Short mmCIF file of C-alpha atoms in Angstrom, two decimals:
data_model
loop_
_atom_site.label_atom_id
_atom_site.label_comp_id
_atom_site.label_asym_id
_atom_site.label_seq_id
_atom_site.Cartn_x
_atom_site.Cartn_y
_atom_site.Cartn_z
CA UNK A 11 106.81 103.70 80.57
CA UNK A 12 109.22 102.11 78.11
CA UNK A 13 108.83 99.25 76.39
CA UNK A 14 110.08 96.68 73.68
CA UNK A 15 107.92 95.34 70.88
CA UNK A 16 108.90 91.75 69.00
CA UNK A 17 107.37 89.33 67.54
CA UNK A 18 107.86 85.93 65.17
CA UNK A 19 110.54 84.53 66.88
CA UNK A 20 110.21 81.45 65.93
CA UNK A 21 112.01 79.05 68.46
CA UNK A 22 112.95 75.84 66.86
CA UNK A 23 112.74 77.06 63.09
CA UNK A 24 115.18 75.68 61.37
CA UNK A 25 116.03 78.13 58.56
CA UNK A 26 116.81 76.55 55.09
CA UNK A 27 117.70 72.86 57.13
CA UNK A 28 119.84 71.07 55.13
CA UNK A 29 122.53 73.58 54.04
CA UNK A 30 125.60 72.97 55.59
CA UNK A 31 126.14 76.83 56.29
CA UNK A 32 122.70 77.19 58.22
CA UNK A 33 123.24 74.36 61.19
CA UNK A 34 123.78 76.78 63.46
CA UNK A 35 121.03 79.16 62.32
CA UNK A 36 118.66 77.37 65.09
CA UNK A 37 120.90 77.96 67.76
CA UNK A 38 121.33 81.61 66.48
CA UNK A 39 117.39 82.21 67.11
CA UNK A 40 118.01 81.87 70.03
CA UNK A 41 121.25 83.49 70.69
CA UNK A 42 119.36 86.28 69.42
CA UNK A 43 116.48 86.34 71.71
CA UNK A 44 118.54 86.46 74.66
CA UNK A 45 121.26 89.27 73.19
CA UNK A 46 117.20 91.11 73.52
CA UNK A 47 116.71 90.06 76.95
CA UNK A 48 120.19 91.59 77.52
CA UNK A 49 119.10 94.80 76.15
CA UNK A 50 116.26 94.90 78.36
CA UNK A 51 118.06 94.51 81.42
CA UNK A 52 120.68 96.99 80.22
CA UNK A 53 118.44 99.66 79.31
CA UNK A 54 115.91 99.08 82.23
CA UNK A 55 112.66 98.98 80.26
CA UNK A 56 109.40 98.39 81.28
CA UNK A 57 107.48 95.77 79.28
CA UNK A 58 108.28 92.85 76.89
CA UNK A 59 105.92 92.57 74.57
CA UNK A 60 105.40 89.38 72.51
CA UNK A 61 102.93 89.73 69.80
CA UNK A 62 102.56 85.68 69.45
CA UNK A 63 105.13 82.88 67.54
CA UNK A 64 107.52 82.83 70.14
CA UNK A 65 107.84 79.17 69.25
CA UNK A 66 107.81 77.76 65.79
CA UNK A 67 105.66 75.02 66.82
CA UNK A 68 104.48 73.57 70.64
CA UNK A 69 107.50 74.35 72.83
CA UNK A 70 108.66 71.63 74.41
CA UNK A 71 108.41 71.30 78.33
CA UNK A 72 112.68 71.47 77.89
CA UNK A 73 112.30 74.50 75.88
CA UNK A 74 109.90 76.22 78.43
CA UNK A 75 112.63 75.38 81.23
CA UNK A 76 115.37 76.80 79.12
CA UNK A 77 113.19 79.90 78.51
CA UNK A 78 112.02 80.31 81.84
CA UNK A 79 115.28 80.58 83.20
CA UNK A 80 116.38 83.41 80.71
CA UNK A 81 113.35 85.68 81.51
CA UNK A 82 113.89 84.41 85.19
CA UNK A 83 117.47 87.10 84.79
CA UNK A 84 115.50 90.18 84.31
CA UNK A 85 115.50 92.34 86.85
CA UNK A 86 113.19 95.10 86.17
CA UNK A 87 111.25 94.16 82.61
CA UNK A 88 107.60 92.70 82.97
CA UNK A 89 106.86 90.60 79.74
CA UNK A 90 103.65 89.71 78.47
CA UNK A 91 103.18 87.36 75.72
CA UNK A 92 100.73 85.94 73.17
CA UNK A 93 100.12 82.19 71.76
CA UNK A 94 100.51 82.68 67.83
CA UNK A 95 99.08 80.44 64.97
CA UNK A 96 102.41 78.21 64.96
CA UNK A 97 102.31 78.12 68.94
CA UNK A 98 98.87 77.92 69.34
CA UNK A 99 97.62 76.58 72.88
CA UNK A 100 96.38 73.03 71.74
CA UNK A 101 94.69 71.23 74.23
CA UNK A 102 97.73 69.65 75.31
CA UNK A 103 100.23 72.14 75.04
CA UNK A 104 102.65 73.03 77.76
CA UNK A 105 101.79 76.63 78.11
CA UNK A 106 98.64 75.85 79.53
CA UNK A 107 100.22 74.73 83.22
CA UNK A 108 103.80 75.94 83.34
CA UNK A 109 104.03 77.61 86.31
CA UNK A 110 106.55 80.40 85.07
CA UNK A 111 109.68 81.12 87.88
CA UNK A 112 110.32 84.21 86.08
CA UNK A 113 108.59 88.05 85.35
CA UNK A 114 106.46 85.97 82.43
CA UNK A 115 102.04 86.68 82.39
CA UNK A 116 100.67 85.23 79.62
CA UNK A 117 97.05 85.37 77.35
CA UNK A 118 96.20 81.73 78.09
CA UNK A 119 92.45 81.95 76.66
CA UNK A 120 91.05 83.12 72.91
CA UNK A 121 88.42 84.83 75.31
CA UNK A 122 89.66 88.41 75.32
CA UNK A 123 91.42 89.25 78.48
CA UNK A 124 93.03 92.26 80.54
CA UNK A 125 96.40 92.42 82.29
CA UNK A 126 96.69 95.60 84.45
CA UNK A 127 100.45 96.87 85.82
CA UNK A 128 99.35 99.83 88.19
CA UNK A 129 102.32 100.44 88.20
CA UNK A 130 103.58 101.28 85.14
CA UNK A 131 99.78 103.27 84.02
CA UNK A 132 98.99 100.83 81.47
CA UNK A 133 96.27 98.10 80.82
CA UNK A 134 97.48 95.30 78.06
CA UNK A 135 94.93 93.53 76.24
CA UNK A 136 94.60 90.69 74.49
CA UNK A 137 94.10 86.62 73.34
CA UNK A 138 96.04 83.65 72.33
CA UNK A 139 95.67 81.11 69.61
CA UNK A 140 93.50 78.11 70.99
CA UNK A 141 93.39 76.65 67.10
CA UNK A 142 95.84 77.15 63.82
CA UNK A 143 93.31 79.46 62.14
CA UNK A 144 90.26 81.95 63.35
CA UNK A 145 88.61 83.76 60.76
CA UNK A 146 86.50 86.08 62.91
CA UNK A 147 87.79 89.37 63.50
CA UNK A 148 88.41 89.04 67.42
CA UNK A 149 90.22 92.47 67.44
CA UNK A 150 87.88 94.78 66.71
CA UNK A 151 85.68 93.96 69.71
CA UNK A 152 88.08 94.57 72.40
CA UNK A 153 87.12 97.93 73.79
CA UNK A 154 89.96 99.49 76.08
CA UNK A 155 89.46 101.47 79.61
CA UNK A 156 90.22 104.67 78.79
CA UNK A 157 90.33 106.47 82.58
CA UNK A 158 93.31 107.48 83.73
CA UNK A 159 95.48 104.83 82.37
CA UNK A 160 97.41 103.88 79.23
CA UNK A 161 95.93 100.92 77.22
CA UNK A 162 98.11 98.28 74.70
CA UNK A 163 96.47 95.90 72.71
CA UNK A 164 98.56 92.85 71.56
CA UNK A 165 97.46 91.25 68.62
CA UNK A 166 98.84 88.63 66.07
CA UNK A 167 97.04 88.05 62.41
CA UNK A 168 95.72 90.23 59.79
CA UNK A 169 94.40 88.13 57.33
CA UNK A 170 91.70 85.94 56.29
CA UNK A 171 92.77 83.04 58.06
CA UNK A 172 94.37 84.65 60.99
CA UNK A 173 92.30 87.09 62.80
CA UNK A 174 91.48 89.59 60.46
CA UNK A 175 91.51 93.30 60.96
CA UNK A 176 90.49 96.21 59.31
CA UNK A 177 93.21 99.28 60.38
CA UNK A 178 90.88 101.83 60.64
CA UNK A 179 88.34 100.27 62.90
CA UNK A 180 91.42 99.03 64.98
CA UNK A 181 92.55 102.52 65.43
CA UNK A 182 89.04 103.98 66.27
CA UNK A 183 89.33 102.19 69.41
CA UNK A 184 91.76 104.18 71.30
CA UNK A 185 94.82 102.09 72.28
CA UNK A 186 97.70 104.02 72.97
CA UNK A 187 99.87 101.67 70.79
CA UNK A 188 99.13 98.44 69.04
CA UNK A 189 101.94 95.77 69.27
CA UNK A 190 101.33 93.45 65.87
CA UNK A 191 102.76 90.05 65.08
CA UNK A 192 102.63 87.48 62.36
CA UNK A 193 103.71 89.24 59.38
CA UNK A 194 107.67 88.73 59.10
CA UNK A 195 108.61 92.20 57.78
CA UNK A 196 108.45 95.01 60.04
CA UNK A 197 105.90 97.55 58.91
CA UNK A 198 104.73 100.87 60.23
CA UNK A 199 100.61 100.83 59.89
CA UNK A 200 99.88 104.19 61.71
CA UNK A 201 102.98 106.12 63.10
CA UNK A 202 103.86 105.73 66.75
CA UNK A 203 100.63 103.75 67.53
CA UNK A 204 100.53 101.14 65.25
CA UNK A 205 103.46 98.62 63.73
CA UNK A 206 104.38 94.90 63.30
CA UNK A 207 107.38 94.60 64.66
CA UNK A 208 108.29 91.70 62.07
CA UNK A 209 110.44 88.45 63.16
CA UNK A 210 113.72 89.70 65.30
CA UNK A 211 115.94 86.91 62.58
CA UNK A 212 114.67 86.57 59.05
CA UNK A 213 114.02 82.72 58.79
CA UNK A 214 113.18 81.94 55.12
CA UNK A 215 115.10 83.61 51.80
CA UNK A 216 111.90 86.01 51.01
CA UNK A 217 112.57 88.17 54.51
CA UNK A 218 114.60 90.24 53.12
CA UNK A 219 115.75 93.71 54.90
CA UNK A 220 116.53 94.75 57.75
CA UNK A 221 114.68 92.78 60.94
CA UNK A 222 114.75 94.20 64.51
CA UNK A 223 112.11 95.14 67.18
CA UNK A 224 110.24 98.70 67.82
CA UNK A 225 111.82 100.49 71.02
CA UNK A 226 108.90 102.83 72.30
CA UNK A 227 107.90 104.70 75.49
CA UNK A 228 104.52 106.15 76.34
CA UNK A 229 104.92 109.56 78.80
CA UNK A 230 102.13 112.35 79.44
CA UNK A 231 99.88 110.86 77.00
CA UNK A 232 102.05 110.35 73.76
CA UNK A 233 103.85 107.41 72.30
CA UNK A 234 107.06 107.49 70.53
CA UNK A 235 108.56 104.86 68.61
CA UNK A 236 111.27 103.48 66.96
CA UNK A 237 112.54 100.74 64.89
CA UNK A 238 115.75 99.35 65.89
CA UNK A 239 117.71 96.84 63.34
CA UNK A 240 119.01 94.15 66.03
CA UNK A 241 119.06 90.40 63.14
CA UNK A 242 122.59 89.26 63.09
CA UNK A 243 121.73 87.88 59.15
CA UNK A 244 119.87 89.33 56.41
CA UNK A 245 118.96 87.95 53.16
CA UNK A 246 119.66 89.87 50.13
CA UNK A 247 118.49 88.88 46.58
CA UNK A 248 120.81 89.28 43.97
CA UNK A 249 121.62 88.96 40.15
CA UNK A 250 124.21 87.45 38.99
CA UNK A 251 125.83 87.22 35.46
CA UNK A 252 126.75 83.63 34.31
CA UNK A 253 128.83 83.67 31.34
CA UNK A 254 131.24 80.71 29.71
CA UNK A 255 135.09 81.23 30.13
#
């Protein structure tokens, strides 16, 4: 079963607004999402997985539309996705109804919850956002089926304010591979089973390195992974000498 891992990408950021040379850094978000999708249909894989902020803030129903009709293109990927702290489902948000055309199941509850793909031998778990902030450690209490099946737990936070975690306990449970979100950086946290996958574009001057997604595939038990640099910017910090002429 192969799979792609993103998160944070922030649809509708506007990165540094107000520079002349970043107007077209919105439009490049998504530019970059789809040159993804691409690679998912290319390379036939398996399962999508976005571990919450697809959205910089609550999509609008225009947005959904537009992104509805990209996922609608895949032929083959499944993708499963989270509501993040900036995308949270609010009471009136249009995630809650929209009646996706397209390969799209989504965590529409902050009640735990299950999606099964018999046919790929894996079980995905996982919440969305209902509120900005949740300060109880929701995680940790998600106990996978392990019985003849693989198991994936999506999950966005790690800090005090947004669903806190402690590694460890995390990895006691059992998941095959845990697909993390909301911290922009990728960053490995156990390897092959555990990773944020960090934002696919760097959207503010202190992401700096390389941003991509993680590129795994769980056979006969075992998970490989990789990171794959895929963000068509990077910002670099640099000194520079100022000196009178």
């Amino acid at each position: 079963m192969k799979f792609i891992h993103t998160a944070d990408i922030h649809l509708g950021a506007e990165p540094d607004a107000g520079s002349s040379y970043t107007a077209k850094r919105p439009e490049e978000l998504w530019n970059s999402f789809e040159r993804l999708l691409n690679i998912c249909e290319e390379e036939q894989t398996d399962l999508l997985l976005i571990a919450g902020d697809l959205f910089h803030r609550q999509p609008l129903l225009r947005e959904l539309k537009e992104l509805d009709y990209l996922f609608s293109r895949l032929t083959h990927t499944q993708v499963v996705l989270m509501a993040g702290n900036h995308d949270y489902l609010k009471s009136t948000s249009y995630y809650r109804n929209y009646k996706w055309q397209g390969p799209v199941h989504m965590f529409l509850s902050q009640k735990p919850a299950c999606m099964e793909f018999k046919e790929l031998g894996v079980r995905i778990y996982g919440i969305s956002y209902e509120e900005r902030e949740i300060t109880e450690p929701l995680y940790e209490k998600i106990l996978p089926e392990k019985i003849g099946i693989s198991s994936i737990l999506l999950a966005h936070g790690g800090d005090e304010k947004h669903i806190p975690f402690r590694k460890n306990e995390l990895l006691k449970l059992g998941y095959d591979y845990i697909a993390l979100g909301h911290i922009h950086l990728p960053a490995e946290l156990a390897k092959d089973r555990m990773y944020y996958a960090g934002s696919l574009e760097p959207t503010d001057k202190n992401d700096t390195g390389k941003h991509g997604y993680i590129k795994g595939e769980i056979k006969n038990g075992r998970t490989r992974t990789d990171f794959i640099p895929f963000a068509s910017r990077e910002y670099v910090h640099m000194e520079v000498e100022a000196g009178r002429e």
